[in-house]
PDB file of N, CA and C in Angstrom:
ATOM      1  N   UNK A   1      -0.575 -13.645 -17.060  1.00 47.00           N
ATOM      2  CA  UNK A   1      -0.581 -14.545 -15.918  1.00 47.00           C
ATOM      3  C   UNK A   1       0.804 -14.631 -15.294  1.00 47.00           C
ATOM      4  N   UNK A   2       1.997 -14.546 -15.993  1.00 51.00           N
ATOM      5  CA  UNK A   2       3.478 -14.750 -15.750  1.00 51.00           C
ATOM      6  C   UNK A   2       3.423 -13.795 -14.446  1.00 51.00           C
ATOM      7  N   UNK A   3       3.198 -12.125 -15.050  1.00 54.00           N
ATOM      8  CA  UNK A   3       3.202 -11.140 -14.372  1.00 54.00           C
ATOM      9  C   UNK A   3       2.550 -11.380 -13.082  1.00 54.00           C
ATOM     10  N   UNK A   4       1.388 -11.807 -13.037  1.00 49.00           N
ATOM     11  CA  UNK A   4       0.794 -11.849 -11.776  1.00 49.00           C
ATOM     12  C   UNK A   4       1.118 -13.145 -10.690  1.00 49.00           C
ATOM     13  N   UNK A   5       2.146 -14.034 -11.631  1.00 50.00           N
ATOM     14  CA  UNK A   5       2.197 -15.059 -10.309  1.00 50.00           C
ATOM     15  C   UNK A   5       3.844 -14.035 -10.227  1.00 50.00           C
ATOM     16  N   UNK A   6       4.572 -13.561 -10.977  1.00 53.00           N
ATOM     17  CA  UNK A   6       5.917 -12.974 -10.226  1.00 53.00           C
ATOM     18  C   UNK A   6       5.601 -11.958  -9.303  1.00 53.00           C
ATOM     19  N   UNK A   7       4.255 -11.402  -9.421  1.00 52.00           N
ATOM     20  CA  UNK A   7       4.202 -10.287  -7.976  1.00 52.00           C
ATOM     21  C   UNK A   7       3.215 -11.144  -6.737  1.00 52.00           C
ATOM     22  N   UNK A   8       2.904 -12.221  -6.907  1.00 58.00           N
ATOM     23  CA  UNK A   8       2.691 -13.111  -5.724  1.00 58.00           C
ATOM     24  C   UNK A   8       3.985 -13.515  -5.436  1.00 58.00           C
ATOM     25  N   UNK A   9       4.673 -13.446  -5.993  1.00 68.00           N
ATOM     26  CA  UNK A   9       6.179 -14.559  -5.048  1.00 68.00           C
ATOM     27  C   UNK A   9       7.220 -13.221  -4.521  1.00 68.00           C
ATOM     28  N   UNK A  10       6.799 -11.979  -4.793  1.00 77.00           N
ATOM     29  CA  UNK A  10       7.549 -10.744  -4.797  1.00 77.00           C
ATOM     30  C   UNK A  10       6.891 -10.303  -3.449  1.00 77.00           C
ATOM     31  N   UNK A  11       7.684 -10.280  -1.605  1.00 80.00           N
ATOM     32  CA  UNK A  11       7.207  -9.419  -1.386  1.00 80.00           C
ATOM     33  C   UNK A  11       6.810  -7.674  -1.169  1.00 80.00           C
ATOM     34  N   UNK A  12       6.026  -7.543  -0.399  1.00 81.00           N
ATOM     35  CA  UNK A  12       5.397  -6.066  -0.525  1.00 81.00           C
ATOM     36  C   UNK A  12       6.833  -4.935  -0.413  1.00 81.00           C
ATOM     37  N   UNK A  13       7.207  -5.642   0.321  1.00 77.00           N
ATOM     38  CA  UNK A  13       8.962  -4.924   1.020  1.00 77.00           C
ATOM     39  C   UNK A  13       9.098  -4.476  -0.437  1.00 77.00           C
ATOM     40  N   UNK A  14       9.579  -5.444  -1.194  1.00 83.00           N
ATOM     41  CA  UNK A  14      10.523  -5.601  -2.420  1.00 83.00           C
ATOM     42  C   UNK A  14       9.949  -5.093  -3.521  1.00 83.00           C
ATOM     43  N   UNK A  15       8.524  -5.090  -4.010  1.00 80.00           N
ATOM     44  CA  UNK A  15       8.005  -3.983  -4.209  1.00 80.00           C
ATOM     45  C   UNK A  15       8.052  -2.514  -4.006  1.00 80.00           C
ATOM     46  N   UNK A  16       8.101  -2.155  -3.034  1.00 81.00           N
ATOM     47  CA  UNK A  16       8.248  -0.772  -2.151  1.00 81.00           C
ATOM     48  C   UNK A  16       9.610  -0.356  -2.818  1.00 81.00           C
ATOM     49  N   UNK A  17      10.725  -1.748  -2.793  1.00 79.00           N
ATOM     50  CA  UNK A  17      12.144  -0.870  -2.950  1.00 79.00           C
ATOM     51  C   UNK A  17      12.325  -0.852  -4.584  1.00 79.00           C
ATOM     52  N   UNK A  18      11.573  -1.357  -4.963  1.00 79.00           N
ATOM     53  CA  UNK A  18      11.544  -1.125  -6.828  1.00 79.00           C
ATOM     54  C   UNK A  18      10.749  -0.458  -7.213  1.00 79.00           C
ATOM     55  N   UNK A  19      10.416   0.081  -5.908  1.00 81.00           N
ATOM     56  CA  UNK A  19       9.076   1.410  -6.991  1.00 81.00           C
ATOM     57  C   UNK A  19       9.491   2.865  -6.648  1.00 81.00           C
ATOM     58  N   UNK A  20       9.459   3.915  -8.066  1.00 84.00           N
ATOM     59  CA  UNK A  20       9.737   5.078  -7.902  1.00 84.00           C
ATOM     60  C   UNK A  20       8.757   5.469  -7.190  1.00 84.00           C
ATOM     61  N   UNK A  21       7.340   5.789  -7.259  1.00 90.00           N
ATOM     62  CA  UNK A  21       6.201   6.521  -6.829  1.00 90.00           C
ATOM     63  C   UNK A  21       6.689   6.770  -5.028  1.00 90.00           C
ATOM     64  N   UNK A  22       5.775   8.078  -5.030  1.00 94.00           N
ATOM     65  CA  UNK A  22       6.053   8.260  -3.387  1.00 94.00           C
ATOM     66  C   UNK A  22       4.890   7.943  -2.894  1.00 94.00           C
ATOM     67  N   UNK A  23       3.895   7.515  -3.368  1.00 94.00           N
ATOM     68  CA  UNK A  23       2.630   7.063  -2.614  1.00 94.00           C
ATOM     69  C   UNK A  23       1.849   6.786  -3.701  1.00 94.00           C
ATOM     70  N   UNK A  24       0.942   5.815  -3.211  1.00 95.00           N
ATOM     71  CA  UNK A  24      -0.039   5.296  -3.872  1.00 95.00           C
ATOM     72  C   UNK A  24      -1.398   5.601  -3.428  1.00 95.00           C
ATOM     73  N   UNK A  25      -3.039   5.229  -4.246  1.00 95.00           N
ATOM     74  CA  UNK A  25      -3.904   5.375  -4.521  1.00 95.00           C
ATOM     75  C   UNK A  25      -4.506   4.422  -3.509  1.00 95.00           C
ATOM     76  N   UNK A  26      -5.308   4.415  -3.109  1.00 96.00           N
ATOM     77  CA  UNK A  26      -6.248   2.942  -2.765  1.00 96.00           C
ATOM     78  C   UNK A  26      -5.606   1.538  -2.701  1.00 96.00           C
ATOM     79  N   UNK A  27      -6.542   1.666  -4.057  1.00 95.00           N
ATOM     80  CA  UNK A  27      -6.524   0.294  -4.679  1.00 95.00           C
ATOM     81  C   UNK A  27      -4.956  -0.253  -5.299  1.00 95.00           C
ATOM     82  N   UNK A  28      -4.062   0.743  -5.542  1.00 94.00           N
ATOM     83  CA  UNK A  28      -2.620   0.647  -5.547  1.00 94.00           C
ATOM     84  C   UNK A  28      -1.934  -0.149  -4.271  1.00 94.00           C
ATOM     85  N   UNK A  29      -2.232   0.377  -2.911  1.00 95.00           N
ATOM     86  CA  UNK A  29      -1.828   0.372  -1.990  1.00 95.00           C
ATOM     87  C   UNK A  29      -2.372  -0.881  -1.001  1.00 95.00           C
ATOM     88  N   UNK A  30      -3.600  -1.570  -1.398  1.00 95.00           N
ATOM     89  CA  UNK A  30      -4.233  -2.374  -1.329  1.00 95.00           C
ATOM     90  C   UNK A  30      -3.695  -3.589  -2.234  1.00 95.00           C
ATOM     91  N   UNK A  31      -3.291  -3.310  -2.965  1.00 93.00           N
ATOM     92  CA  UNK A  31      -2.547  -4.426  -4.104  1.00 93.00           C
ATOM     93  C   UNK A  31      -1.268  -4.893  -3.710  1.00 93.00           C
ATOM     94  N   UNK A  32      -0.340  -3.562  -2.966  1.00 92.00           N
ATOM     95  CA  UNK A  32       0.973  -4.512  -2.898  1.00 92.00           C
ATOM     96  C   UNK A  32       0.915  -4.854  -1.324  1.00 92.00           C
ATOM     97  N   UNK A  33       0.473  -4.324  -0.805  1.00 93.00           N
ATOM     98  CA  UNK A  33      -0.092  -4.856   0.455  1.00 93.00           C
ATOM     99  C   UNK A  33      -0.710  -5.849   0.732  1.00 93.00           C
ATOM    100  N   UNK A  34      -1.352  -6.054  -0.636  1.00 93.00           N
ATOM    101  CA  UNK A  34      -2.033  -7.883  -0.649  1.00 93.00           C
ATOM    102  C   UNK A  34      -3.410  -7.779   0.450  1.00 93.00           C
ATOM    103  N   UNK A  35      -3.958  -6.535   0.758  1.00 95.00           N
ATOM    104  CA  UNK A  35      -5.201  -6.885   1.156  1.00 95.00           C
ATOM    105  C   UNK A  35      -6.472  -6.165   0.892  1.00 95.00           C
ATOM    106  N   UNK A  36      -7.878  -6.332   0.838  1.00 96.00           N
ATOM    107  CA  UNK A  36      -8.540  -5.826   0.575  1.00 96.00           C
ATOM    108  C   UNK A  36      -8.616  -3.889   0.701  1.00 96.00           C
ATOM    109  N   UNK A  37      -9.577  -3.441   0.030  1.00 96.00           N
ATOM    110  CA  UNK A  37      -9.547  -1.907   0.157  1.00 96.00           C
ATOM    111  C   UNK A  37     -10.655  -1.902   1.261  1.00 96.00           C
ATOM    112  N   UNK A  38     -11.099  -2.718   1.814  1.00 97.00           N
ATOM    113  CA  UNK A  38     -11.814  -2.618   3.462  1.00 97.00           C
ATOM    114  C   UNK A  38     -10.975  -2.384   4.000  1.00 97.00           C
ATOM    115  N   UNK A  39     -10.059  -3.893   4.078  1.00 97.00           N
ATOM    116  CA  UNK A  39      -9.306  -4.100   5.129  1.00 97.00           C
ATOM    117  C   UNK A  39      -7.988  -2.862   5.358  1.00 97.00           C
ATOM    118  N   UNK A  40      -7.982  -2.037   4.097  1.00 97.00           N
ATOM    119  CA  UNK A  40      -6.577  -0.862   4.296  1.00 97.00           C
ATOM    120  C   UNK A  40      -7.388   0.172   4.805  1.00 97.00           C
ATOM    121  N   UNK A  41      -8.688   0.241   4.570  1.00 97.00           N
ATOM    122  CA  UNK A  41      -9.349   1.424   5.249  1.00 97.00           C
ATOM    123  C   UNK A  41      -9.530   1.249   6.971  1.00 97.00           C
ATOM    124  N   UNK A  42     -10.155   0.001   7.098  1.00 97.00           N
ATOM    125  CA  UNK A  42      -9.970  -0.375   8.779  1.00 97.00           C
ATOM    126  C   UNK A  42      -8.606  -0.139   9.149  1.00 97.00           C
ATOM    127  N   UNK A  43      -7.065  -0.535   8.544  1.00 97.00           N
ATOM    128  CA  UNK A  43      -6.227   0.031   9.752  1.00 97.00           C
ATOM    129  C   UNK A  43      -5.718   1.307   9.046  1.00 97.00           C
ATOM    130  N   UNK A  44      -6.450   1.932   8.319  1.00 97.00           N
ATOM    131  CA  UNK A  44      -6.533   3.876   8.582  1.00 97.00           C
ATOM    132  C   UNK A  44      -7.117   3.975   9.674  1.00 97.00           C
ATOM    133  N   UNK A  45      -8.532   3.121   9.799  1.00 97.00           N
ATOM    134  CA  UNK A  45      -9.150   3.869  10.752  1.00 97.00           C
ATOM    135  C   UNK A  45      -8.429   3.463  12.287  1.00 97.00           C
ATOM    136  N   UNK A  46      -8.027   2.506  12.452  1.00 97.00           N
ATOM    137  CA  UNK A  46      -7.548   2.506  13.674  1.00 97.00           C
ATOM    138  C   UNK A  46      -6.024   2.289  13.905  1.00 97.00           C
ATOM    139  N   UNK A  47      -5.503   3.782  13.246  1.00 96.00           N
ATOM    140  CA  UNK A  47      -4.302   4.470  12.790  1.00 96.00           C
ATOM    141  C   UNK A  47      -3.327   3.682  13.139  1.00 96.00           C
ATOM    142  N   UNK A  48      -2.973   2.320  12.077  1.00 96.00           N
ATOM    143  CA  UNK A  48      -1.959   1.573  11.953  1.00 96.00           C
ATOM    144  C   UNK A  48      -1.725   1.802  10.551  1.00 96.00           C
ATOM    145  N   UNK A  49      -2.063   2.400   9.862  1.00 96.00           N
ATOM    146  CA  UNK A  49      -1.689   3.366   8.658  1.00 96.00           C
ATOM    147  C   UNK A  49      -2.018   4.489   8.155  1.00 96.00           C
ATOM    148  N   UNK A  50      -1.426   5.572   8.242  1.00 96.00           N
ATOM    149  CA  UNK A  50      -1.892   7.107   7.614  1.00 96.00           C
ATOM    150  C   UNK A  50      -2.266   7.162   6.623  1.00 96.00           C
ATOM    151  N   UNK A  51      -3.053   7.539   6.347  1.00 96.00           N
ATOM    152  CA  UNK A  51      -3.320   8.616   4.931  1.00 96.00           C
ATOM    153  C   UNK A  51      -2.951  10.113   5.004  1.00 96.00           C
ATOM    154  N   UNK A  52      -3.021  10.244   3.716  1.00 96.00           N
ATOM    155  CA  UNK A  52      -3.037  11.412   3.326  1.00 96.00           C
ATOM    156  C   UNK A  52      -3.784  12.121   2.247  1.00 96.00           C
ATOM    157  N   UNK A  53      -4.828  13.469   2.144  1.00 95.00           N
ATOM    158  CA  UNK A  53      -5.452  13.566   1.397  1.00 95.00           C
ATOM    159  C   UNK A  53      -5.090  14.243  -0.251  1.00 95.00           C
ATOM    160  N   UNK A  54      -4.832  14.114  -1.034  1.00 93.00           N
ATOM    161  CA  UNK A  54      -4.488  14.775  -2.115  1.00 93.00           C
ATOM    162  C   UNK A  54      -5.214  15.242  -3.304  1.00 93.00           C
ATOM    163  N   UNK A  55      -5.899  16.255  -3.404  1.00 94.00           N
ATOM    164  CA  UNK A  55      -7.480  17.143  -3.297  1.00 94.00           C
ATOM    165  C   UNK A  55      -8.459  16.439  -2.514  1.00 94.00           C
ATOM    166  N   UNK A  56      -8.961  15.602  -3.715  1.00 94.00           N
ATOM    167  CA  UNK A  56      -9.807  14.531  -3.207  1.00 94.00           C
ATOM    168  C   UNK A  56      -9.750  13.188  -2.979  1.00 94.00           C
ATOM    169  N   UNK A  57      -8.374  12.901  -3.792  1.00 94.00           N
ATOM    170  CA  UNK A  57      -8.119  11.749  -3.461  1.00 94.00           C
ATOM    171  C   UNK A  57      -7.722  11.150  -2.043  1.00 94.00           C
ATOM    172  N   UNK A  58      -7.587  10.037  -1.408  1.00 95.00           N
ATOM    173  CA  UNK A  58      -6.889   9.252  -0.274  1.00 95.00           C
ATOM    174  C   UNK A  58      -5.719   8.295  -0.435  1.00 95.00           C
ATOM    175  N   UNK A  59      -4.360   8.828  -0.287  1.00 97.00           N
ATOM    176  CA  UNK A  59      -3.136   8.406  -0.701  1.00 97.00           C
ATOM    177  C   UNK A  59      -2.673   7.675   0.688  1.00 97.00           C
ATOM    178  N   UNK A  60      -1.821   7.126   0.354  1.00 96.00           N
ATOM    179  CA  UNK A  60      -0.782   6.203   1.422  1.00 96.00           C
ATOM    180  C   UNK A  60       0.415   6.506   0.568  1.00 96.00           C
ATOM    181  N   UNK A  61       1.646   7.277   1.767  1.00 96.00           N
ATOM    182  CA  UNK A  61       3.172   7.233   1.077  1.00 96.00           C
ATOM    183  C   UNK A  61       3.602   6.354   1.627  1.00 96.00           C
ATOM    184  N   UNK A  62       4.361   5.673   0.424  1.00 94.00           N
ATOM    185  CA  UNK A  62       5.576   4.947   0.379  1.00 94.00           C
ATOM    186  C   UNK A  62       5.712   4.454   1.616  1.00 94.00           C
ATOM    187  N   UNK A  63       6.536   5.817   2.394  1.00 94.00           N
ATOM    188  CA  UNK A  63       7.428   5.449   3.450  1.00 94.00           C
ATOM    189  C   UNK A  63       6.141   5.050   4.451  1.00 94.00           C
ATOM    190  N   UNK A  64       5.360   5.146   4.442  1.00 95.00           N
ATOM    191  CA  UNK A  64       4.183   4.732   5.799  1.00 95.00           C
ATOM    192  C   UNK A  64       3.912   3.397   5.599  1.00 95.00           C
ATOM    193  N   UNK A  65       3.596   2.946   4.263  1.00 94.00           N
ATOM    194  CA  UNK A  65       3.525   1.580   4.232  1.00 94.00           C
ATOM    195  C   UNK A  65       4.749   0.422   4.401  1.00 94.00           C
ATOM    196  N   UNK A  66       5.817   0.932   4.070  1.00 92.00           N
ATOM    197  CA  UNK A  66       7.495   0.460   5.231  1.00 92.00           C
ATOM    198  C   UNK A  66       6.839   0.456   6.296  1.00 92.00           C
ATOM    199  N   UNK A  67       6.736   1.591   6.549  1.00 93.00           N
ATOM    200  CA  UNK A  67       6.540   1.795   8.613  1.00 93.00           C
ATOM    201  C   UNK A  67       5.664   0.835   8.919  1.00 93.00           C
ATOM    202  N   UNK A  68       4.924   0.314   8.199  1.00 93.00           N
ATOM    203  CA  UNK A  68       3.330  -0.334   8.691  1.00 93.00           C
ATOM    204  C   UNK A  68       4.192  -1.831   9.241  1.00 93.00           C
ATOM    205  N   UNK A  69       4.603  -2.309   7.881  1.00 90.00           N
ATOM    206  CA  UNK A  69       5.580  -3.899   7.558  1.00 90.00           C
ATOM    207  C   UNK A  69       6.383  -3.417   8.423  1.00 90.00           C
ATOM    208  N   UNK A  70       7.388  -2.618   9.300  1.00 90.00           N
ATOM    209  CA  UNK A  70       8.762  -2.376   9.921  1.00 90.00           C
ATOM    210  C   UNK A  70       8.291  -2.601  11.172  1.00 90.00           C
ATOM    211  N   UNK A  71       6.611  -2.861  11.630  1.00 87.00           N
ATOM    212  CA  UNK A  71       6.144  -3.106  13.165  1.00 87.00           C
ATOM    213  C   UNK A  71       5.630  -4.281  13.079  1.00 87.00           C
ATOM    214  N   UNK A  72       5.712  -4.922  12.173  1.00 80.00           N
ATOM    215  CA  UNK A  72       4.734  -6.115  12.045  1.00 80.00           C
ATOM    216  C   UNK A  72       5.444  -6.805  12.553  1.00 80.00           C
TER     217      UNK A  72
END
């Protein structure tokens, strides 16, 4: 529980700058973003965030989800 109220008071920014990974999964990307995996698929679809495909998976890098928060 500790863990999960310190990444509610942590934002997504600050996350982003403490994480090695260059992109995340879904439901990864949906988590520090703090919103549903609808709601990250709606602004794929109405390209206020990229994806990218990786075989089969659907990734979001790093730096796109900055870019997303850097227009907000």
């Amino acid at each position: 529980i500790k863990d999960t109220q310190e990444s509610i008071k942590t934002s997504p920014v600050e996350i982003l700058k403490n994480s090695t990974q260059e992109y995340f999964e879904i439901n990864e990307a949906a988590q520090i973003m703090r919103v549903s995996r609808r709601t990250l698929y709606r602004l794929i679809e109405t390209k206020k965030l990229k994806k990218k495909k990786l075989m089969s998976r659907t990734i979001i890098l790093r730096d796109d989800i900055k870019s997303f928060f850097a227009k907000q």
